[in-house]
Coordinates of C-alpha atoms in Angstrom, one line a residue:
X588 CA -20.1 19.5 14.5
X589 CA -18.5 20.8 17.8
X590 CA -18.1 17.3 19.1
X591 CA -16.3 16.3 15.9
X592 CA -13.8 19.2 16.0
X593 CA -13.1 18.8 19.7
X594 CA -12.2 15.1 19.4
X595 CA -10.2 15.1 16.2
X596 CA -7.1 16.4 18.0
X597 CA -6.8 13.1 19.7
X598 CA -6.0 11.4 16.4
X599 CA -3.6 8.5 16.8
X600 CA -2.6 6.1 14.0
X601 CA -3.0 3.3 13.1
X602 CA -6.4 3.7 11.6
X603 CA -8.5 0.9 10.0
X604 CA -8.7 1.0 6.2
X605 CA -11.4 -0.4 4.0
X606 CA -11.0 -0.9 0.2
X607 CA -13.0 -2.4 -2.7
X608 CA -10.6 -2.6 -5.6
X609 CA -11.7 0.9 -6.7
X610 CA -11.0 3.2 -3.8
X611 CA -10.3 3.2 -0.1
X612 CA -11.3 4.9 3.1
X613 CA -9.6 5.5 6.5
X614 CA -11.8 5.5 9.6
X615 CA -11.0 7.2 12.9
X616 CA -13.3 5.8 15.5
X617 CA -16.7 6.3 13.9
X618 CA -15.6 9.0 11.5
X619 CA -14.6 8.5 7.9
X620 CA -11.6 10.8 7.7
X621 CA -10.4 10.0 4.1
X622 CA -12.3 8.8 1.1
X623 CA -11.9 9.5 -2.6
X624 CA -14.4 8.8 -5.4
X625 CA -14.5 7.2 -7.8
X626 CA -10.9 6.0 -7.8
X627 CA -7.9 5.9 -5.4
X628 CA -6.4 8.8 -7.3
X629 CA -9.5 10.9 -7.5
X630 CA -10.1 14.1 -5.5
X631 CA -11.3 13.4 -2.0
X632 CA -14.8 13.8 -0.7
X633 CA -13.7 13.4 2.9
X634 CA -10.2 14.6 3.8
X635 CA -10.4 15.7 7.5
X636 CA -7.3 13.7 8.1
X637 CA -5.5 16.5 6.3
X638 CA -7.6 19.3 7.7
X639 CA -10.2 18.7 10.4
X640 CA -12.0 22.0 9.8
X641 CA -12.1 22.1 6.0
X642 CA -11.9 18.4 5.0
X643 CA -15.4 17.3 5.5
X644 CA -16.7 14.4 7.6
X645 CA -19.1 11.4 7.9
X646 CA -19.4 11.1 11.7
X647 CA -21.5 9.0 14.0
X648 CA -21.6 9.8 17.7
X649 CA -20.5 7.2 20.3
X650 CA -17.5 6.1 22.2
X651 CA -15.6 3.2 20.6
X652 CA -15.0 0.1 22.7
X653 CA -13.5 -2.1 20.1
X654 CA -12.7 -2.3 16.4
X655 CA -11.9 -5.4 14.4
X656 CA -12.2 -6.7 10.9
X657 CA -15.0 -9.2 10.3
X658 CA -13.0 -10.1 7.2
X659 CA -10.4 -7.9 5.4
X660 CA -11.9 -4.6 4.2
X661 CA -15.0 -5.0 6.4
X662 CA -14.7 -3.2 9.7
X663 CA -16.9 -3.8 12.8
X664 CA -16.9 -1.0 15.4
X665 CA -18.5 -1.8 18.7
X666 CA -19.5 1.2 20.9
X667 CA -19.4 1.2 24.7
X668 CA -23.2 1.1 24.8
X669 CA -23.2 -2.1 22.7
X670 CA -24.2 -0.4 19.5
X671 CA -22.4 -1.7 16.3
X672 CA -21.3 0.0 13.1
X673 CA -20.1 -2.2 10.2
X674 CA -18.4 -0.3 7.4
X675 CA -17.5 -1.5 3.9
X676 CA -17.2 -0.3 0.3
X677 CA -19.5 -2.2 -2.0
X678 CA -18.0 -4.7 -4.4
X679 CA -18.3 -3.6 -8.0
X680 CA -19.7 -0.1 -7.1
X681 CA -18.6 3.3 -6.2
X682 CA -20.5 3.1 -3.0
X683 CA -20.1 3.0 0.8
X684 CA -22.4 1.3 3.3
X685 CA -22.5 1.8 7.0
X686 CA -24.7 -0.8 8.8
X687 CA -25.8 0.5 12.2
X688 CA -27.3 -1.5 15.1
X689 CA -28.1 1.2 17.6
X690 CA -28.8 0.2 21.2
X691 CA -29.5 3.9 21.9
X692 CA -30.3 6.8 19.5
X693 CA -27.2 7.8 17.5
X694 CA -26.5 11.1 15.7
X695 CA -25.2 11.0 12.2
X696 CA -23.5 14.0 10.5
X697 CA -22.5 14.0 6.8
X698 CA -20.8 16.9 5.1
X699 CA -18.7 16.0 2.0
X700 CA -16.3 18.6 0.7
X701 CA -15.2 17.9 -2.9
X702 CA -12.0 18.8 -4.6
X703 CA -9.7 18.0 -1.7
X704 CA -11.6 20.2 0.8
X705 CA -12.2 23.1 -1.5
X706 CA -15.8 22.7 -2.4
X707 CA -18.4 22.1 0.3
X708 CA -21.3 20.1 -1.0
X709 CA -24.7 21.7 -1.8
X710 CA -27.5 19.6 -0.2
X711 CA -30.8 18.7 -1.6
X712 CA -33.5 16.7 0.1
X713 CA -35.0 14.2 -2.4
X714 CA -37.3 12.5 0.2
X715 CA -37.5 11.9 3.9
X716 CA -34.7 9.4 3.7
X717 CA -32.8 10.3 0.5
X718 CA -30.4 13.3 0.2
X719 CA -28.2 14.6 -2.6
X720 CA -24.8 16.1 -1.9
X721 CA -23.5 17.8 -5.1
X722 CA -20.2 19.3 -6.1
X723 CA -21.0 22.9 -6.8
X724 CA -18.2 23.0 -9.4
X725 CA -19.2 20.0 -11.5
X726 CA -22.0 17.6 -12.2
X727 CA -20.9 14.9 -9.8
X728 CA -22.8 14.1 -6.6
X729 CA -23.2 11.7 -3.7
X730 CA -26.6 10.2 -3.1
X731 CA -27.3 9.2 0.5
X732 CA -30.0 6.8 1.6
X733 CA -30.8 6.6 5.3
X734 CA -32.6 3.3 5.5
X735 CA -34.1 3.2 9.0
X736 CA -37.6 2.6 10.2
X737 CA -37.3 5.6 12.5
X738 CA -35.3 8.7 11.6
X739 CA -35.3 12.3 12.9
X740 CA -33.7 15.1 10.9
X741 CA -31.8 17.6 13.1
X742 CA -30.3 19.9 10.4
X743 CA -29.8 19.7 6.6
X744 CA -26.9 17.3 7.1
X745 CA -27.5 15.6 10.4
X746 CA -30.0 13.1 11.8
X747 CA -30.8 10.9 14.7
X748 CA -31.2 7.2 13.8
X749 CA -32.9 4.5 15.9
X750 CA -32.6 0.7 15.9
X751 CA -31.1 -1.2 13.0
X752 CA -30.6 0.1 9.4
X753 CA -28.2 1.1 6.7
X754 CA -26.7 4.3 5.4
X755 CA -25.8 4.0 1.7
X756 CA -23.7 6.6 0.0
X757 CA -23.2 6.2 -3.8
X758 CA -21.0 8.3 -6.1
X759 CA -22.4 9.4 -9.5
X760 CA -20.8 11.3 -12.3
X761 CA -24.0 13.2 -13.2
X762 CA -27.8 13.1 -13.0
X763 CA -28.1 10.3 -15.6
X764 CA -26.9 7.7 -13.0
X765 CA -28.5 8.5 -9.6
X766 CA -30.7 5.9 -8.0
X767 CA -33.6 7.9 -6.6
X768 CA -36.7 7.7 -8.8
X769 CA -34.8 6.3 -11.8
X770 CA -34.2 2.6 -11.4
X771 CA -36.9 0.2 -12.2
X772 CA -34.9 -2.7 -10.8
X773 CA -34.9 -3.3 -7.1
X774 CA -32.2 -1.5 -5.1
X775 CA -31.2 -3.8 -2.3
X776 CA -28.5 -2.4 0.0
X777 CA -28.8 -5.2 2.5
X778 CA -28.1 -7.8 -0.3
X779 CA -25.1 -5.8 -1.6
X780 CA -23.8 -5.5 1.9
X781 CA -24.0 -9.2 2.7
X782 CA -22.7 -10.2 -0.7
X783 CA -19.7 -7.9 -0.3
X784 CA -18.8 -9.6 3.0
X785 CA -19.2 -13.0 1.3
X786 CA -17.0 -11.9 -1.5
X787 CA -14.1 -11.1 0.8
X788 CA -14.7 -14.2 2.9
X789 CA -14.6 -16.4 -0.1
X790 CA -11.6 -14.6 -1.6
X791 CA -9.5 -15.2 1.5
X792 CA -10.3 -19.0 1.4
X793 CA -8.3 -19.3 -1.7
X794 CA -5.0 -18.5 -0.1
X795 CA -2.5 -20.8 1.5
X796 CA 0.0 -20.7 4.4
X797 CA -2.8 -20.6 7.0
X798 CA -1.6 -23.6 9.0
X799 CA 2.1 -22.8 9.1
X800 CA 1.5 -19.1 10.1
X801 CA -0.6 -20.1 13.0
X802 CA 2.2 -22.3 14.3
X803 CA 4.7 -19.4 14.6
X804 CA 5.5 -18.3 18.2
X805 CA 6.3 -14.6 18.8
X806 CA 6.2 -13.2 22.3
X807 CA 2.9 -11.5 23.0
X808 CA 1.1 -13.0 20.0
X809 CA -0.8 -16.2 19.7
X810 CA -0.8 -18.2 16.5
X811 CA -4.3 -17.1 15.7
X812 CA -3.3 -13.4 16.1
X813 CA -0.4 -13.9 13.7
X814 CA -2.7 -15.6 11.3
X815 CA -5.0 -12.6 11.6
X816 CA -2.1 -10.2 10.9
X817 CA -1.2 -12.3 7.9
X818 CA -4.7 -12.5 6.5
X819 CA -5.4 -8.9 7.1
X820 CA -2.2 -8.0 5.2
X821 CA -3.2 -10.2 2.2
X822 CA -6.7 -8.8 2.2
X823 CA -5.6 -5.2 2.3
X824 CA -3.3 -5.8 -0.6
X825 CA -6.1 -7.4 -2.6
X826 CA -8.3 -4.4 -1.8
X827 CA -5.6 -2.0 -3.0
X828 CA -5.6 -3.6 -6.4
X829 CA -7.5 -1.4 -8.9
X830 CA -9.7 -4.1 -10.4
X831 CA -10.3 -2.5 -13.9
X832 CA -6.6 -2.6 -14.8
X833 CA -4.7 -4.8 -12.3
X834 CA -2.6 -1.8 -11.1
X835 CA -2.0 -1.6 -7.4
X836 CA -1.5 1.7 -5.5
X837 CA 1.5 2.1 -3.2
X838 CA -0.9 3.5 -0.5
X839 CA -4.4 4.8 -0.6
X840 CA -3.4 8.2 0.8
X841 CA -1.5 11.4 0.1
X842 CA 0.6 13.7 2.3
X843 CA 0.5 11.8 5.5
X844 CA 3.9 13.0 6.7
X845 CA 7.1 11.1 7.5
X846 CA 7.7 13.7 10.2
X847 CA 4.8 15.6 11.8
X848 CA 5.0 19.3 11.0
X849 CA 7.6 18.6 8.3
X850 CA 7.6 18.8 4.5
X851 CA 8.2 15.1 3.6
X852 CA 4.7 14.7 2.3
X853 CA 4.0 12.8 -0.9
X854 CA 1.2 11.4 -2.9
X855 CA 1.4 7.6 -3.1
X856 CA -1.9 6.8 -4.9
X857 CA -0.1 5.5 -8.0
X858 CA 1.2 2.2 -9.2
X859 CA 5.0 2.1 -8.7
X860 CA 6.8 -0.7 -10.7
X861 CA 9.0 -1.6 -7.7
X862 CA 6.3 -1.5 -5.0
X863 CA 3.8 -3.4 -7.2
X864 CA 6.4 -6.1 -8.1
X865 CA 7.1 -6.6 -4.4
X866 CA 3.3 -6.9 -3.8
X867 CA 3.0 -9.5 -6.6
X868 CA 5.8 -11.5 -5.0
X869 CA 4.0 -11.5 -1.6
X870 CA 0.6 -12.5 -3.2
X871 CA 2.3 -15.4 -5.0
X872 CA 3.8 -16.5 -1.6
X873 CA 0.3 -16.3 -0.1
X874 CA -1.3 -18.4 -2.8
X875 CA -2.9 -15.6 -4.9
X876 CA -1.0 -16.1 -8.1
X877 CA -3.9 -15.1 -10.3
X878 CA -4.0 -11.7 -8.7
X879 CA -0.3 -11.4 -8.9
X880 CA -0.5 -12.2 -12.6
X881 CA -2.8 -9.3 -13.0
X882 CA -0.2 -6.9 -11.6
X883 CA 2.5 -8.4 -13.7
X884 CA 0.2 -8.2 -16.8
X885 CA -0.5 -4.5 -16.1
X886 CA 3.2 -3.7 -16.2
X887 CA 3.8 -5.9 -19.1
X888 CA 1.5 -3.6 -21.0
X889 CA 3.5 -0.6 -19.9
X890 CA 6.8 -1.7 -21.3
X891 CA 8.0 0.7 -24.0
X892 CA 10.0 -0.6 -27.0
X893 CA 11.4 2.8 -27.9
X894 CA 13.3 3.8 -24.8
X895 CA 13.7 2.5 -21.2
X896 CA 11.3 -0.4 -20.7
X897 CA 9.6 1.4 -17.8
X898 CA 9.9 5.0 -18.9
X899 CA 8.3 6.1 -15.6
X900 CA 8.9 4.7 -12.1
X901 CA 5.2 5.0 -11.5
X902 CA 2.0 5.1 -13.5
X903 CA -1.5 6.2 -12.9
X904 CA -3.8 3.3 -12.1
X905 CA -5.3 3.4 -15.6
X906 CA -1.9 3.1 -17.2
X907 CA -1.6 6.8 -18.2
X908 CA 1.3 9.1 -17.6
X909 CA 1.4 10.2 -14.0
X910 CA 0.1 13.7 -13.3
X911 CA 2.3 16.7 -12.4
X912 CA 3.0 17.2 -8.7
X913 CA 1.0 20.1 -7.3
X914 CA 0.4 21.6 -3.9
X915 CA -3.0 22.1 -2.2
X916 CA -2.5 25.4 -0.3
X917 CA -5.9 25.6 1.3
X918 CA -5.5 22.4 3.4
X919 CA -3.6 22.7 6.7
X920 CA -2.1 19.3 6.4
X921 CA -2.0 16.4 8.9
X922 CA -0.9 18.0 12.2
X923 CA -0.1 21.2 10.2
X924 CA 2.4 19.3 8.0
X925 CA 2.7 21.3 4.8
X926 CA 2.5 21.2 1.9
X927 CA -0.3 18.9 1.0
X928 CA 0.7 17.4 -2.4
X929 CA -1.1 15.6 -5.2
X930 CA 0.8 14.0 -8.0
X931 CA 4.4 12.8 -7.6
X932 CA 7.4 14.4 -9.3
X933 CA 9.3 11.0 -8.9
X934 CA 7.6 10.1 -12.1
X935 CA 10.2 12.0 -14.0
X936 CA 13.2 10.3 -12.4
X937 CA 15.5 7.7 -13.9
X938 CA 15.4 4.6 -11.7
X939 CA 17.3 1.6 -12.9
X940 CA 16.2 -1.1 -10.4
X941 CA 12.6 -1.3 -11.7
X942 CA 13.2 -3.9 -14.4
X943 CA 14.9 -6.2 -12.0
X944 CA 12.0 -6.1 -9.5
X945 CA 9.5 -6.7 -12.4
X946 CA 11.3 -9.7 -13.9
X947 CA 11.9 -11.2 -10.4
X948 CA 8.1 -11.1 -9.8
X949 CA 7.6 -12.6 -13.3
X950 CA 10.0 -15.4 -12.5
X951 CA 8.4 -16.1 -9.1
X952 CA 5.0 -16.4 -10.9
X953 CA 6.5 -19.0 -13.2
X954 CA 8.1 -20.9 -10.3
X955 CA 4.7 -21.0 -8.5
X956 CA 2.6 -22.0 -11.6
X957 CA 4.9 -23.6 -14.1
X958 CA 3.1 -21.5 -16.8
X959 CA 5.4 -21.8 -19.7
X960 CA 2.8 -20.4 -22.1
X961 CA 2.8 -17.1 -20.1
X962 CA 6.6 -16.8 -20.7
X963 CA 6.2 -17.5 -24.4
X964 CA 3.4 -15.0 -24.8
X965 CA 5.7 -12.3 -23.2
X966 CA 9.0 -13.1 -24.9
X967 CA 9.1 -9.7 -26.6
X968 CA 8.8 -8.0 -23.2
X969 CA 11.3 -10.2 -21.5
X970 CA 13.9 -10.0 -24.3
X971 CA 13.5 -6.2 -24.7
X972 CA 14.0 -5.6 -21.0
X973 CA 17.1 -7.8 -20.8
X974 CA 18.6 -6.3 -24.0
X975 CA 18.0 -2.7 -22.7
X976 CA 19.5 -3.5 -19.3
X977 CA 22.6 -5.1 -21.1
X978 CA 23.1 -2.0 -23.1
X979 CA 22.5 0.6 -20.4
X980 CA 23.6 -0.8 -17.0
X981 CA 26.5 1.7 -16.8
X982 CA 24.1 4.7 -16.5
X983 CA 23.7 6.7 -13.3
X984 CA 20.3 7.0 -11.6
X985 CA 18.7 8.3 -8.4
X986 CA 18.4 4.9 -6.8
X987 CA 15.6 3.2 -4.9
X988 CA 15.1 6.1 -2.4
X989 CA 14.2 8.6 -5.1
X990 CA 16.4 11.3 -3.9
X991 CA 15.7 14.5 -5.9
X992 CA 18.5 16.1 -7.8
X993 CA 21.1 13.4 -6.8
X994 CA 22.4 10.9 -9.3
X995 CA 25.1 8.3 -9.0
X996 CA 26.1 4.7 -9.4
X997 CA 23.9 3.2 -6.7
X998 CA 24.9 -0.4 -5.9
X999 CA 21.4 -1.5 -5.3
X1000 CA 20.4 -0.4 -8.7
X1001 CA 23.3 -2.3 -10.3
X1002 CA 22.4 -5.4 -8.4
X1003 CA 18.8 -5.2 -9.5
X1004 CA 20.0 -4.9 -13.1
X1005 CA 21.9 -8.1 -12.5
X1006 CA 18.7 -9.6 -11.2
X1007 CA 16.9 -8.5 -14.4
X1008 CA 19.4 -10.4 -16.5
X1009 CA 19.5 -13.4 -14.1
X1010 CA 15.7 -13.8 -14.2
X1011 CA 15.5 -13.2 -17.9
X1012 CA 18.0 -16.0 -18.5
X1013 CA 16.1 -18.4 -16.2
X1014 CA 12.9 -17.6 -18.0
X1015 CA 14.6 -18.4 -21.3
X1016 CA 16.0 -21.6 -19.9
X1017 CA 12.5 -22.7 -18.7
X1018 CA 11.2 -22.8 -22.2
X1019 CA 14.4 -24.3 -23.7
X1020 CA 15.9 -21.1 -25.2
X1021 CA 19.4 -19.8 -24.9
X1022 CA 20.4 -17.1 -22.5
X1023 CA 22.3 -14.4 -24.4
X1024 CA 22.8 -12.2 -21.4
X1025 CA 25.2 -14.4 -19.4
X1026 CA 28.3 -12.4 -20.1
X1027 CA 26.8 -9.1 -19.3
X1028 CA 25.3 -10.5 -16.1
X1029 CA 28.8 -11.6 -15.0
X1030 CA 30.2 -8.3 -16.0
X1031 CA 27.8 -6.4 -13.8
X1032 CA 28.6 -8.7 -10.8
X1033 CA 32.3 -8.1 -11.3
X1034 CA 31.8 -4.4 -11.6
X1035 CA 29.8 -4.3 -8.3
X1036 CA 32.4 -6.4 -6.5
X1037 CA 35.2 -4.1 -7.7
X1038 CA 33.5 -0.7 -7.5
X1039 CA 30.8 -1.2 -4.9
X1040 CA 33.0 -2.3 -2.0
X1041 CA 35.0 0.0 0.2
X1042 CA 37.0 -1.1 3.2
X1043 CA 35.5 -4.5 3.0
X1044 CA 31.9 -3.5 2.9
X1045 CA 29.3 -2.8 0.2
X1046 CA 28.5 0.9 0.0
X1047 CA 25.4 2.8 -0.9
X1048 CA 26.9 4.2 -4.1
X1049 CA 30.3 4.5 -5.8
X1050 CA 32.4 7.1 -4.2
X1051 CA 30.6 6.9 -0.8
X1052 CA 31.6 5.2 2.4
X1053 CA 28.0 5.1 3.6
X1054 CA 25.7 2.1 3.7
X1055 CA 22.0 2.0 3.2
X1056 CA 19.3 -0.6 3.9
X1057 CA 18.9 -1.5 0.2
X1058 CA 22.1 -3.4 0.5
X1059 CA 20.2 -6.0 2.6
X1060 CA 18.5 -7.1 -0.7
X1061 CA 21.8 -8.5 -2.1
X1062 CA 21.2 -12.0 -0.5
X1063 CA 17.4 -11.7 -0.6
X1064 CA 17.4 -11.5 -4.4
X1065 CA 20.3 -14.0 -4.8
X1066 CA 23.1 -11.7 -5.8
X1067 CA 25.4 -13.0 -3.1
X1068 CA 25.3 -15.6 -0.4
X1069 CA 24.0 -14.4 3.0
X1070 CA 27.2 -15.9 4.6
X1071 CA 29.5 -14.0 2.3
X1072 CA 32.2 -12.2 4.3
X1073 CA 31.8 -8.8 2.6
X1074 CA 28.0 -9.0 3.1
X1075 CA 28.4 -9.9 6.8
X1076 CA 30.7 -6.9 7.2
X1077 CA 28.1 -4.8 5.5
X1078 CA 25.4 -6.1 7.8
X1079 CA 27.4 -5.2 10.9
X1080 CA 27.9 -1.7 9.5
X1081 CA 24.2 -1.4 8.7
X1082 CA 23.3 -2.5 12.3
X1083 CA 25.8 0.0 13.8
X1084 CA 24.8 2.9 11.7
X1085 CA 21.0 2.5 11.0
X1086 CA 19.4 0.5 13.8
X1087 CA 17.3 2.5 16.2
X1088 CA 15.5 0.7 19.1
X1089 CA 15.1 -2.5 17.2
X1090 CA 14.0 -1.0 13.9
X1091 CA 16.1 0.1 10.9
X1092 CA 16.4 3.4 9.1
X1093 CA 16.8 3.2 5.3
X1094 CA 19.8 5.6 5.4
X1095 CA 21.3 8.3 7.7
X1096 CA 20.3 11.3 5.7
X1097 CA 19.2 12.5 2.3
X1098 CA 18.7 15.7 0.3
X1099 CA 16.1 16.9 2.9
X1100 CA 18.3 16.2 5.8
X1101 CA 18.4 13.5 8.6
X1102 CA 16.2 10.5 8.3
X1103 CA 14.3 10.7 11.6
X1104 CA 12.3 7.4 11.8
X1105 CA 13.1 3.8 10.8
X1106 CA 11.6 2.6 7.6
X1107 CA 9.3 -0.4 7.9
X1108 CA 10.4 -2.0 4.6
X1109 CA 14.0 -1.8 5.7
X1110 CA 13.2 -3.4 9.1
X1111 CA 11.5 -6.3 7.4
X1112 CA 14.3 -6.8 5.0
X1113 CA 16.6 -7.0 8.0
X1114 CA 14.2 -9.6 9.6
X1115 CA 14.3 -11.6 6.4
X1116 CA 18.2 -11.5 6.4
X1117 CA 18.2 -12.6 10.1
X1118 CA 15.9 -15.5 9.2
X1119 CA 18.4 -16.6 6.5
X1120 CA 21.2 -16.4 9.0
X1121 CA 19.4 -18.4 11.6
X1122 CA 19.1 -15.4 13.9
X1123 CA 15.4 -16.2 14.4
X1124 CA 14.8 -14.5 17.7
X1125 CA 16.2 -11.2 16.3
X1126 CA 13.9 -11.5 13.3
X1127 CA 11.0 -12.1 15.7
X1128 CA 11.9 -9.0 17.7
X1129 CA 11.7 -6.8 14.7
X1130 CA 8.3 -8.3 13.6
X1131 CA 7.0 -8.0 17.1
X1132 CA 7.9 -4.3 17.2
X1133 CA 6.0 -3.7 14.0
X1134 CA 3.0 -5.7 15.1
X1135 CA 2.9 -3.8 18.4
X1136 CA 2.6 -0.5 16.5
X1137 CA -0.4 -1.8 14.6
X1138 CA -2.3 -2.0 17.9
X1139 CA -4.3 -5.0 16.8
X1140 CA -5.4 -3.6 13.5
X1141 CA -2.4 -5.2 11.7
X1142 CA -2.0 -2.5 9.1
X1143 CA 1.5 -1.0 8.7
X1144 CA 2.7 2.4 7.6
X1145 CA 5.8 3.6 5.8
X1146 CA 7.9 4.7 8.8
X1147 CA 7.8 3.6 12.4
X1148 CA 8.5 5.6 15.6
X1149 CA 9.7 3.0 18.0
X1150 CA 9.4 5.4 21.0
X1151 CA 5.7 6.1 20.5
X1152 CA 5.0 2.7 18.7
X1153 CA 3.3 4.6 15.9
X1154 CA 3.5 4.7 12.2
X1155 CA 4.2 7.8 10.1
X1156 CA 3.9 8.5 6.4
X1157 CA 1.3 7.3 4.0
X1158 CA -0.7 4.4 5.3
X1159 CA -1.3 1.5 4.9
X1160 CA 1.9 1.0 2.9
X1161 CA 1.7 -1.8 0.3
X1162 CA 5.3 -2.8 0.0
X1163 CA 5.7 -2.9 3.8
X1164 CA 2.6 -4.9 4.2
X1165 CA 3.9 -7.2 1.5
X1166 CA 7.2 -7.7 3.3
X1167 CA 5.3 -8.6 6.5
X1168 CA 3.7 -11.4 4.5
X1169 CA 7.0 -12.5 3.1
X1170 CA 8.8 -12.3 6.5
X1171 CA 6.0 -14.4 8.2
X1172 CA 6.1 -17.0 5.4
X1173 CA 9.9 -17.3 5.6
X1174 CA 9.8 -17.4 9.4
X1175 CA 7.3 -20.2 9.3
X1176 CA 9.4 -22.2 6.8
X1177 CA 12.5 -21.6 9.0
X1178 CA 10.8 -22.9 12.1
X1179 CA 9.4 -25.8 10.2
X1180 CA 12.9 -26.8 9.2
X1181 CA 14.2 -26.3 12.7
X1182 CA 11.5 -28.6 14.1
X1183 CA 12.5 -31.3 11.6
X1184 CA 16.1 -31.1 12.5

């Protein structure tokens, strides 16, 4: 335990993340520092990333020489003595497996703390190799099997292991479902381990773009490395999809701060309409239309016919109303960043861009598949969304950045309402139906051009002279040509006001004060705009800066500190990871066209 506490202070992101379409874990070296069971939005069983003393740990001794993904969501850690640890979350189960090949004896220490670090597990020895870690405040427990030929117990929660073997940790709701002494069927951890690796390997074979990504040239990165970054990004998004419903979490973590020691700490373990639609777009681009359709279908089921189509900007991953935002006072927070929060108060905000992102993803699915029957089976949803937008586009909202207590006519929101009507009309045309929303779509565009421009530039919101990074989406989503003079003026202002050491802030300040770090999504939007303008090297520079900060793991966070080349905020961040995919795809297409010319 002493070794664990002494070494945690050297924590540096990025960390590898493993997922299994139920939940996810972050791993620092040989230590699992974040894991929730049974779902992404469940209370944690390991949360030492938020409090190294109270959060609990699953630690294996040894100095790390190298970490790499065998396939997405399967992590191989090689120690300096040649020992290997392979970590994964089992497919179809609420279970973790750590395969160990020990060249020398290794010490293992396991101490879950349930309820976000509040309830240390009670420990019961079921046999020489099976242990039960129970939540003292409920019936749930973790059953741990140490499957080694030779094993020495050091204390009630630590052991020395020798040679090759597996550590299995399964989550169970109550005593009806444990494995020890209750299953007549064979319990084969090795088989589950190998089959899970095969599942991810076979899943990744279904994608496309492999060849063209490997042909991109970015300084410091080979084609194979760029392909690995691309495949890792796709795999992590597939892992973040909650398989029972098709919802996808914005990130598997909560309260990793935007600024260390600050209060910008939020819970992202929910399905945002906006973020999820961006992920669906990226998966379609990568050749995973079936998975993207699951995301689209989840949100189709969420559309309300009594009020705003998406009543909430975010939903719990089972489709229920998001929980109330609360603070966890007993955790110290990452690097003493308080408060630690669970739930997210943004669920109560009015955000008007959501329907546009959703229908854009829907239309891109149709473009990729030609599935007219899917349009016909969702006509009620498409028509209701477009009708509601037509009737309500003049409302004020809080905008894409979810500022609390600040409403206005945000230009990005108006543009995405235009996108909603544009895509709805195109979907109608695809099946031979009339588009009844043409006039309103034109009205929105004229309103934006008249009210959203000041001194020759588009502005963040009506009445403001500021720009924000969301204005970069105007050409990306087809509202205006990328060569439009007003947009080019806006782009120059964005560059002048928001660029910091090659990366882009989303705005200068908000209700909490100055925005300290660039926003990865904003940087990648800028890269995508540069690609459309033919400013290829500038786009590559942005992508390179982001890849440098991944330190070869290729997972990206919400914010980036260009000075330290580190990410901040919740991690890995789905919509940023998705835009890395889109940027690489668009870069590959641009270079292909350049070669032909």
